[in-house]
Coordinates of C-alpha atoms in Angstrom, one line a residue:
M25 CA 23.1 -12.7 -9.4
P26 CA 23.8 -10.9 -7.0
T27 CA 21.6 -12.5 -3.6
K28 CA 19.2 -10.6 -2.1
A29 CA 19.2 -9.0 1.8
K30 CA 17.1 -10.4 3.8
P31 CA 14.7 -8.8 5.8
R32 CA 15.7 -9.0 9.6
K33 CA 13.9 -10.3 13.2
P34 CA 12.2 -7.4 14.1
S35 CA 13.6 -7.1 17.6
V36 CA 11.4 -8.1 21.2
P37 CA 11.4 -5.9 24.2
A38 CA 13.6 -6.9 26.8
T39 CA 10.1 -5.7 29.0
A40 CA 8.1 -8.2 27.3
G41 CA 7.3 -10.7 28.8
A42 CA 6.9 -8.1 31.8
Q43 CA 4.0 -6.9 30.7
Q44 CA 0.7 -6.8 33.4
P45 CA -1.5 -9.0 32.1
P46 CA -4.7 -8.3 30.4
P47 CA -8.1 -7.9 32.0
Q48 CA -9.8 -10.3 31.8
S49 CA -12.8 -8.7 29.4
A50 CA -9.7 -8.4 27.0
R51 CA -9.1 -12.2 27.4
A52 CA -12.7 -13.4 26.9
R53 CA -13.7 -15.7 23.7
P54 CA -13.7 -12.9 20.5
R55 CA -16.3 -12.4 18.3
K56 CA -16.3 -14.2 15.1
P57 CA -15.7 -11.5 12.5
T58 CA -19.0 -10.2 10.9
G59 CA -19.5 -8.1 7.6
P60 CA -19.1 -8.5 3.8
L61 CA -15.0 -8.9 4.7
A62 CA -15.7 -12.0 7.7
R63 CA -18.5 -13.7 4.7
E64 CA -15.2 -13.8 2.0
Q65 CA -12.5 -14.7 4.1
I66 CA -14.7 -18.2 4.9
R67 CA -15.6 -18.2 1.2
A68 CA -11.8 -18.2 0.6
G69 CA -11.4 -20.9 3.7
Q70 CA -13.8 -22.9 1.1
R71 CA -12.4 -23.4 -1.7
V72 CA -9.5 -23.6 -0.5
R73 CA -10.4 -27.4 1.4
L74 CA -12.9 -27.8 -2.2
A75 CA -8.6 -27.1 -3.9
A76 CA -7.3 -29.7 -1.2
A77 CA -10.1 -32.1 -1.9
M78 CA -9.8 -31.9 -5.7
I79 CA -6.4 -32.6 -5.2
D80 CA -7.1 -35.9 -2.9
A81 CA -9.7 -36.7 -5.0
V82 CA -8.3 -36.6 -8.5
G83 CA -4.7 -38.0 -7.3
A84 CA -7.2 -41.1 -6.3
D85 CA -9.6 -42.4 -8.4
G86 CA -8.6 -39.4 -12.0
Y87 CA -10.1 -36.5 -13.6
R88 CA -13.3 -38.8 -14.8
A89 CA -13.8 -40.5 -12.8
T90 CA -13.9 -38.0 -10.4
R91 CA -17.7 -36.2 -9.0
V92 CA -19.0 -33.7 -7.4
A93 CA -20.3 -35.8 -4.7
D94 CA -16.7 -36.9 -3.6
V95 CA -15.5 -34.0 -4.0
I96 CA -17.8 -32.7 -1.2
A97 CA -17.7 -35.4 1.1
R98 CA -13.7 -34.8 1.3
A99 CA -14.2 -31.1 2.0
G100 CA -17.2 -31.8 4.2
V101 CA -18.9 -28.4 2.5
S102 CA -22.4 -28.4 1.4
R103 CA -23.5 -29.2 -2.5
K104 CA -24.8 -25.5 -2.7
T105 CA -22.0 -23.9 -1.3
F106 CA -19.7 -26.0 -4.1
Y107 CA -22.4 -25.1 -6.4
E108 CA -22.0 -20.6 -4.8
L109 CA -18.5 -21.0 -5.6
F110 CA -17.9 -23.1 -8.6
D111 CA -19.4 -23.1 -11.6
N112 CA -19.7 -27.2 -12.4
K113 CA -16.5 -30.0 -11.6
Q114 CA -14.3 -28.4 -14.4
D115 CA -14.3 -25.5 -12.9
C116 CA -13.3 -26.4 -9.2
L117 CA -10.7 -28.0 -11.1
L118 CA -9.4 -25.5 -13.1
A119 CA -9.1 -23.4 -10.3
T120 CA -7.8 -26.5 -8.7
Y121 CA -5.2 -26.1 -10.9
E122 CA -4.3 -22.9 -11.2
L123 CA -3.6 -22.4 -7.5
I124 CA -1.4 -25.0 -7.5
V125 CA 1.3 -23.2 -10.7
R126 CA 0.4 -20.4 -8.3
G127 CA 2.2 -21.9 -5.3
A128 CA 5.0 -23.4 -7.5
I129 CA 5.9 -20.0 -9.9
R130 CA 6.0 -18.2 -5.9
R131 CA 8.2 -21.1 -4.1
L132 CA 10.8 -20.9 -7.9
Q133 CA 10.9 -17.1 -7.4
T134 CA 11.2 -16.4 -4.4
T135 CA 14.4 -19.3 -4.7
F136 CA 15.2 -18.0 -8.2
D137 CA 15.7 -13.9 -5.9
E138 CA 17.5 -15.6 -4.1
A139 CA 19.7 -18.1 -6.0
D140 CA 23.9 -17.3 -5.5
G141 CA 24.0 -16.8 -10.1
W142 CA 25.9 -19.8 -12.5
P143 CA 25.0 -23.2 -12.2
G144 CA 23.8 -22.2 -9.0
C145 CA 20.2 -21.0 -10.4
V146 CA 19.8 -23.9 -12.2
E147 CA 19.7 -26.0 -9.2
A148 CA 17.9 -24.3 -7.3
A149 CA 15.0 -23.7 -9.6
I150 CA 15.0 -27.5 -10.3
G151 CA 14.9 -28.4 -6.6
T152 CA 12.8 -26.9 -5.5
L153 CA 9.9 -28.2 -8.6
F154 CA 10.8 -31.7 -6.4
D155 CA 10.2 -30.4 -3.6
A156 CA 7.2 -29.3 -3.5
A157 CA 6.0 -32.9 -6.4
R158 CA 7.2 -34.7 -2.7
E159 CA 5.4 -33.1 -1.2
N160 CA 1.9 -33.1 -2.8
P161 CA 2.4 -36.2 -4.9
G162 CA -1.7 -36.1 -5.4
A163 CA -1.3 -31.9 -6.9
L164 CA 1.8 -33.7 -9.9
R165 CA -0.6 -35.8 -10.9
L166 CA -3.8 -33.5 -11.2
S167 CA -1.2 -30.5 -13.2
L168 CA 1.0 -33.0 -15.3
L169 CA -1.5 -35.6 -16.6
E170 CA -5.1 -34.9 -15.5
I171 CA -5.6 -31.4 -16.6
P172 CA -6.1 -32.3 -20.1
A173 CA -9.2 -34.0 -19.3
A174 CA -10.9 -31.1 -18.4
G175 CA -11.1 -30.0 -22.0
P176 CA -9.6 -27.5 -24.5
Q177 CA -10.0 -25.0 -21.8
A178 CA -7.9 -26.6 -19.4
V179 CA -5.1 -27.4 -22.4
E180 CA -5.1 -23.9 -22.8
R181 CA -4.0 -24.0 -19.5
R182 CA -1.4 -26.1 -19.4
E183 CA -0.4 -24.4 -22.0
R184 CA 0.1 -20.7 -20.4
S185 CA 1.5 -22.6 -17.3
T186 CA 4.5 -24.3 -18.6
A187 CA 6.0 -22.0 -20.9
A188 CA 5.6 -19.6 -17.6
F189 CA 7.8 -23.0 -15.9
E190 CA 9.6 -22.6 -19.3
Q191 CA 11.0 -18.9 -18.8
F192 CA 12.2 -19.4 -15.0
I193 CA 14.7 -21.8 -16.7
R194 CA 15.5 -19.7 -19.4
E195 CA 16.4 -17.3 -17.0
A196 CA 18.6 -18.8 -14.9
I197 CA 20.3 -21.3 -18.4
E198 CA 20.8 -18.0 -19.5
L199 CA 22.9 -16.9 -16.4
A200 CA 25.7 -19.0 -17.9
P201 CA 29.7 -17.4 -19.4
G202 CA 29.3 -16.6 -22.6
E203 CA 26.4 -15.4 -25.1
G204 CA 23.5 -16.8 -25.9
A205 CA 20.0 -17.8 -26.4
V206 CA 18.5 -21.7 -25.3
S207 CA 15.9 -22.9 -28.0
D208 CA 12.1 -22.7 -27.8
V209 CA 11.6 -26.5 -28.5
A210 CA 14.1 -27.3 -26.4
L211 CA 13.1 -25.3 -23.4
K212 CA 9.5 -27.5 -23.7
A213 CA 12.0 -30.5 -23.9
I214 CA 13.3 -29.5 -21.0
V215 CA 10.1 -28.8 -18.7
G216 CA 9.2 -32.4 -19.9
G217 CA 12.3 -33.8 -19.3
F218 CA 12.0 -32.7 -15.7
N219 CA 8.5 -33.9 -15.5
R220 CA 9.3 -37.1 -16.6
V221 CA 11.6 -37.9 -14.0
L222 CA 10.0 -36.5 -11.4
Y223 CA 6.2 -38.3 -12.0
R224 CA 8.6 -41.8 -12.1
R225 CA 9.6 -41.7 -8.9
V226 CA 7.5 -39.9 -6.8
L227 CA 5.0 -42.9 -8.7
R228 CA 7.5 -45.3 -7.5
G229 CA 7.5 -43.6 -4.4
D230 CA 11.3 -43.2 -4.3
G231 CA 10.8 -38.6 -3.6
A232 CA 13.8 -38.5 -1.8
E233 CA 15.6 -39.9 -4.7
L234 CA 15.2 -36.9 -6.5
A235 CA 17.7 -34.7 -4.9
A236 CA 21.1 -36.5 -5.6
L237 CA 19.4 -36.1 -9.6
V238 CA 19.3 -32.2 -9.9
P239 CA 23.2 -31.7 -10.0
D240 CA 22.9 -34.0 -13.0
L241 CA 19.7 -33.1 -14.4
A242 CA 20.7 -29.1 -14.5
S243 CA 23.8 -30.5 -15.9
W244 CA 22.2 -31.9 -19.5
A245 CA 19.8 -28.9 -18.7
A246 CA 23.3 -26.7 -19.8
S247 CA 24.0 -29.1 -22.6
Y248 CA 21.3 -26.5 -24.6
Y249 CA 22.8 -23.5 -24.3
P250 CA 24.0 -21.7 -26.0
A251 CA 22.2 -23.3 -29.2
P252 CA 23.1 -22.9 -32.4
A253 CA 21.7 -20.5 -34.9
A254 CA 20.4 -23.5 -36.9
I255 CA 18.0 -24.8 -33.6
V256 CA 17.0 -21.7 -32.7
A257 CA 15.6 -20.9 -36.0
E258 CA 11.2 -21.6 -35.9
P259 CA 10.5 -24.6 -36.3
S260 CA 10.3 -24.7 -40.1
A261 CA 10.3 -27.5 -43.7
R262 CA 13.6 -27.7 -43.4
S263 CA 13.5 -29.9 -40.9
R264 CA 11.6 -32.4 -43.7
R265 CA 14.9 -31.8 -46.0
G266 CA 16.6 -35.7 -46.3
A267 CA 13.4 -37.5 -43.9
A268 CA 14.4 -41.6 -43.5
T269 CA 10.6 -42.7 -44.5
A270 CA 7.9 -40.5 -46.5
L271 CA 4.9 -42.5 -44.5
S272 CA 1.7 -42.7 -46.0
G273 CA -0.5 -43.6 -43.0
G274 CA -2.7 -46.4 -42.0
R275 CA -0.2 -48.2 -39.9
A276 CA -1.9 -48.0 -36.7
P277 CA -5.1 -49.1 -35.0
G278 CA -7.6 -45.6 -35.7
T279 CA -6.7 -45.7 -39.6
L280 CA -6.4 -49.9 -40.1
A281 CA -10.2 -50.9 -40.6
P282 CA -11.6 -50.2 -44.2
H283 CA -13.8 -46.8 -44.9
P284 CA -17.2 -47.2 -47.0
P285 CA -16.1 -43.9 -49.1
L286 CA -20.0 -43.3 -48.8
G287 CA -20.0 -43.8 -45.1
G288 CA -22.4 -45.8 -43.1
R289 CA -21.6 -49.4 -41.8
R290 CA -18.2 -50.4 -42.3
G291 CA -19.1 -54.3 -41.1
L292 CA -18.7 -57.1 -44.5
A293 CA -22.2 -57.2 -47.2
R294 CA -24.8 -59.5 -45.2
G295 CA -26.0 -62.2 -46.5
D296 CA -24.4 -65.8 -48.1
Q297 CA -19.9 -64.1 -48.8
N298 CA -17.7 -66.2 -50.9
V299 CA -15.2 -65.5 -47.0
S300 CA -13.4 -68.4 -45.5
R301 CA -14.1 -67.5 -41.0
S302 CA -10.8 -65.7 -40.7
Y303 CA -10.5 -63.2 -43.0
V304 CA -14.4 -62.5 -41.7
V305 CA -12.9 -63.2 -37.6
Q306 CA -9.8 -60.2 -38.8
S307 CA -11.8 -58.1 -39.9
Q308 CA -13.9 -57.8 -37.1
R309 CA -10.4 -57.4 -34.5
E310 CA -9.6 -54.6 -36.6
R311 CA -12.9 -52.9 -37.4
I312 CA -12.8 -52.7 -33.2
L313 CA -9.7 -52.0 -32.4
D314 CA -10.3 -49.1 -35.5
A315 CA -13.1 -48.2 -33.4
V316 CA -11.8 -48.7 -29.0
T317 CA -8.7 -45.8 -31.2
N318 CA -11.6 -43.2 -32.6
L319 CA -14.1 -43.0 -29.9
T320 CA -11.9 -42.8 -26.9
A321 CA -9.2 -40.1 -28.8
R322 CA -12.8 -38.0 -29.6
E323 CA -14.9 -38.5 -26.4
G324 CA -11.8 -40.1 -24.1
Y325 CA -11.4 -43.4 -22.0
A326 CA -14.2 -42.9 -19.3
A327 CA -16.7 -42.3 -21.8
L328 CA -15.4 -45.3 -23.4
R329 CA -18.9 -47.7 -23.6
V330 CA -18.5 -52.2 -25.1
E331 CA -21.9 -50.6 -26.6
A332 CA -20.4 -47.9 -28.8
I333 CA -17.6 -49.7 -29.9
A334 CA -19.8 -52.9 -30.8
E335 CA -21.8 -49.9 -32.9
E336 CA -18.9 -47.8 -33.9
A337 CA -17.1 -51.1 -35.4
A338 CA -20.5 -52.6 -37.2
V339 CA -20.5 -56.1 -34.7
S340 CA -22.5 -57.9 -32.0
L341 CA -22.0 -57.6 -28.9
V342 CA -21.5 -61.0 -28.6
A343 CA -19.0 -60.4 -31.4
F344 CA -16.8 -57.7 -29.3
Y345 CA -17.1 -60.4 -26.0
E346 CA -15.8 -62.7 -27.7
H347 CA -12.2 -61.3 -29.2
F348 CA -11.7 -59.1 -26.5
A349 CA -13.2 -59.4 -22.0
D350 CA -14.2 -55.5 -21.8
K351 CA -13.1 -51.8 -22.8
E352 CA -9.3 -51.7 -20.8
D353 CA -8.3 -55.7 -23.1
A354 CA -9.8 -53.8 -26.5
F355 CA -7.5 -50.5 -25.6
L356 CA -4.2 -52.3 -24.7
V357 CA -4.4 -54.3 -27.2
A358 CA -5.3 -51.4 -30.0
F359 CA -2.0 -50.2 -27.8
E360 CA -0.1 -52.7 -28.7
V361 CA -0.3 -52.7 -32.1
G362 CA 0.2 -49.4 -32.7
Q363 CA 3.3 -49.4 -30.7
G364 CA 4.5 -52.3 -32.3
K365 CA 4.1 -51.1 -35.4
G366 CA 5.8 -48.5 -34.7
L367 CA 8.6 -49.1 -33.4
A368 CA 8.7 -51.0 -35.6
L369 CA 9.0 -48.7 -38.3
V370 CA 11.6 -46.7 -35.5
E371 CA 13.2 -49.3 -35.7
G372 CA 14.1 -49.9 -39.7
A373 CA 14.7 -46.3 -40.1
F374 CA 17.2 -47.2 -37.1
A375 CA 19.4 -49.3 -39.0
A376 CA 19.0 -48.5 -41.8
Q377 CA 22.6 -46.1 -41.1
S378 CA 25.2 -47.8 -40.0
D379 CA 27.3 -44.6 -38.3
W380 CA 24.9 -44.0 -34.7
R381 CA 24.5 -39.9 -34.7
F382 CA 22.4 -40.1 -37.9
A383 CA 20.6 -43.4 -36.9
V384 CA 19.2 -41.9 -34.1
R385 CA 17.9 -38.5 -36.4
A386 CA 16.1 -41.2 -38.3
G387 CA 14.4 -42.6 -36.1
I388 CA 13.5 -39.9 -34.3
A389 CA 12.2 -38.6 -37.9
A390 CA 10.6 -41.9 -38.3
L391 CA 8.7 -41.6 -34.8
F392 CA 7.5 -38.7 -35.7
D393 CA 6.5 -39.5 -39.3
F394 CA 5.1 -42.1 -37.7
L395 CA 2.4 -40.2 -35.7
A396 CA 1.9 -37.0 -37.5
T397 CA -0.6 -39.6 -40.0
E398 CA -2.1 -41.6 -37.3
P399 CA -3.6 -38.7 -35.6
S400 CA -6.5 -41.1 -33.8
F401 CA -3.9 -43.6 -32.4
A402 CA -1.3 -40.7 -31.2
H403 CA -3.6 -39.6 -29.6
I404 CA -4.7 -42.6 -26.7
A405 CA -0.6 -43.4 -26.9
L406 CA 0.3 -39.7 -25.6
L407 CA -2.2 -39.3 -23.9
D408 CA -5.1 -41.1 -23.1
A409 CA -3.0 -44.2 -22.4
L410 CA -1.4 -41.9 -19.6
I411 CA -5.3 -42.0 -17.8
A412 CA -7.5 -44.5 -18.3
T413 CA -6.3 -47.2 -15.5
E414 CA -3.3 -48.0 -14.0
H415 CA -1.9 -51.0 -16.3
T416 CA -2.5 -49.3 -19.5
A417 CA -0.3 -46.2 -17.5
Q418 CA 2.4 -49.2 -17.2
R419 CA 2.6 -50.1 -20.8
S420 CA 2.4 -45.8 -21.3
R421 CA 5.8 -46.0 -19.6
A422 CA 7.0 -49.0 -20.8
G423 CA 5.8 -48.3 -24.6
V424 CA 8.4 -44.9 -24.0
D425 CA 11.6 -46.4 -21.9
A426 CA 11.5 -48.6 -25.3
F427 CA 12.0 -45.9 -27.4
A428 CA 14.5 -44.3 -25.4
R429 CA 17.1 -47.3 -25.3
M430 CA 17.7 -46.2 -28.9
L431 CA 19.1 -43.5 -27.7
A432 CA 21.9 -44.5 -25.1
P433 CA 24.9 -44.4 -27.4
G434 CA 27.7 -46.8 -26.5
L435 CA 31.1 -45.2 -25.1
E436 CA 33.2 -45.3 -28.3
Q437 CA 30.4 -43.9 -30.4
T438 CA 30.2 -40.9 -28.6
G439 CA 34.7 -40.3 -28.0
G440 CA 33.3 -39.5 -24.2
P441 CA 33.2 -40.6 -20.6
A442 CA 29.2 -41.4 -21.4
P443 CA 26.6 -39.1 -19.0
P444 CA 24.5 -40.6 -15.8
P445 CA 21.8 -43.0 -16.6
V446 CA 18.7 -40.0 -15.8
T447 CA 20.2 -38.3 -19.3
I448 CA 18.0 -40.9 -21.1
E449 CA 15.6 -40.8 -19.1
A450 CA 15.2 -36.9 -20.1
I451 CA 15.7 -37.3 -22.5
A452 CA 12.8 -39.4 -23.9
G453 CA 10.9 -37.4 -21.2
G454 CA 11.6 -34.0 -23.3
L455 CA 11.2 -35.7 -26.9
F456 CA 7.6 -37.2 -25.1
E457 CA 6.7 -33.3 -24.1
L458 CA 7.0 -32.2 -27.4
C459 CA 4.8 -34.8 -29.3
L460 CA 2.2 -34.0 -26.4
H461 CA 1.9 -30.1 -27.5
Y462 CA 1.7 -30.4 -30.9
A463 CA -1.0 -33.2 -30.0
L464 CA -3.5 -31.4 -27.2
A465 CA -3.3 -28.5 -29.6
G466 CA -4.7 -30.7 -32.6
R467 CA -0.9 -30.1 -34.3
I468 CA 0.1 -33.6 -34.3
G469 CA 0.5 -33.4 -37.9
E470 CA 2.2 -30.5 -38.3
L471 CA 5.0 -33.2 -35.4
P472 CA 7.5 -33.8 -37.9
E473 CA 8.4 -29.7 -38.4
V474 CA 10.0 -29.8 -35.0
S475 CA 12.2 -32.9 -35.8
A476 CA 16.0 -31.5 -37.7
S477 CA 15.7 -30.3 -33.4
A478 CA 14.6 -33.0 -31.5
T479 CA 17.4 -34.8 -33.6
Y480 CA 19.6 -32.0 -31.9
I481 CA 18.2 -32.5 -28.2
A482 CA 18.7 -35.8 -28.4
L483 CA 22.5 -35.6 -29.5
A484 CA 23.4 -31.9 -28.0
P485 CA 23.4 -33.8 -24.4
F486 CA 27.6 -37.1 -26.2
L487 CA 28.8 -34.5 -28.9
G488 CA 27.6 -31.1 -27.7
G489 CA 25.7 -28.4 -29.2
E490 CA 27.4 -27.1 -32.4
E491 CA 28.0 -31.0 -33.4
A492 CA 24.5 -32.1 -32.5
A493 CA 22.9 -29.0 -34.9
R494 CA 25.2 -30.3 -37.6
V495 CA 24.2 -33.9 -37.6
A496 CA 20.3 -32.8 -37.7
T497 CA 20.2 -30.0 -40.3
E498 CA 22.9 -31.1 -42.6
P499 CA 21.4 -33.9 -45.7
L500 CA 20.5 -37.3 -44.1
R501 CA 23.0 -40.1 -46.1
R502 CA 21.1 -42.9 -48.1
P503 CA 21.4 -45.5 -46.6
K504 CA 23.0 -48.5 -48.8
A505 CA 22.5 -50.9 -50.2
S506 CA 23.1 -54.3 -49.3
P507 CA 24.5 -57.2 -51.7
R508 CA 21.6 -58.9 -51.7
A509 CA 19.1 -56.3 -52.4
K510 CA 21.4 -54.9 -55.3
A511 CA 20.7 -58.8 -56.5
R512 CA 17.2 -58.8 -56.2
L513 CA 16.7 -55.1 -58.2

């Protein structure tokens, strides 16, 4: 890409330093500007201060815990001024988010215009995103994690801004030599991979490490270009062919406890029951975990109350506290139970394949089927766990790492040098972003439709695009039954 000429600085006249000082009247303190333009300038400054205060407050406490009073105090403006500029806290957050995104896109556009073709354009774009994150980690948290907490309107804006970043990455990658395109699903995964690498480093205070990762991440993104025709095609039911398992739900909190056929409370019948104490305890525990998951997915973790959990689960407050210390304890157990169920299914599907390439495909198909059939658990695992508390966020990151470990092949399996470790991290972040996209859009049941594209995303950096596409789309090999299993049959 040709480099645009930078504007030259205006020359300074040689006599500039010898000019006579202005008269006394001109050096007097200027009056403050008045009129509509001045008022708008003041308002603009107040908006910027409130946006900076919102970033600081959300970065410290999260969106749901942030109050208008917190933002006002940090900004140093009156409550009256706040409500003259914004309708409510959500309106202020959305305006702040738009400010962050516009600033990032302006920086990207400048970088894109000044970069020197391929591959410098890709590296420059990634470097710009990373620089912005290092400079303002609070803005990173708000724009990556907290914005969905503001409701459907915020989710829609997040999707629009993500599409804008995807377009920048598309244009940068497609500057590479040759003909072809990058699939829409792969672009979403690339942006998600960048986000995961970014956020983990900023959380750990390792922002300085980011610059060294830019070349490796640029190579990772470029591995998806050009995408084979079978992958560029829109996701469809073709990805369901040869699925490793057929799941029907009921394995994770949110669906574990039995639902009465005619509605109403779900507790055990009152009176003398011919059931053991152990059964009662187990039933209570399952109903509590079910209630925690459904209530959180429906209303958010911040709105979760122990009294509401007990009512939903048809147990007393005493019974709740016999099982759990508080709502965070119950939430963590619900997450761990669902996580364990999902990981077991994925590991089983993975282990059933003798070929690592098809094992990855089978594992991804099992994971996507599991999330699709467990919508409440999928919501808390993909979103709520990230923003509920610092402890739950740590468990969420550890959960993604557990699934990511299956993506790392040995040297003998790829037939060549292994990509750098950040590649696995980026792939896991990309797959997570795909799942989150479907959950936020209320389309988690459609997630299995992109199993083939997700398999391509997981394998292309190791196998190359054509071989990864072949593995992702050809009929899945059925695992051979062991001699012991044949004997049982």
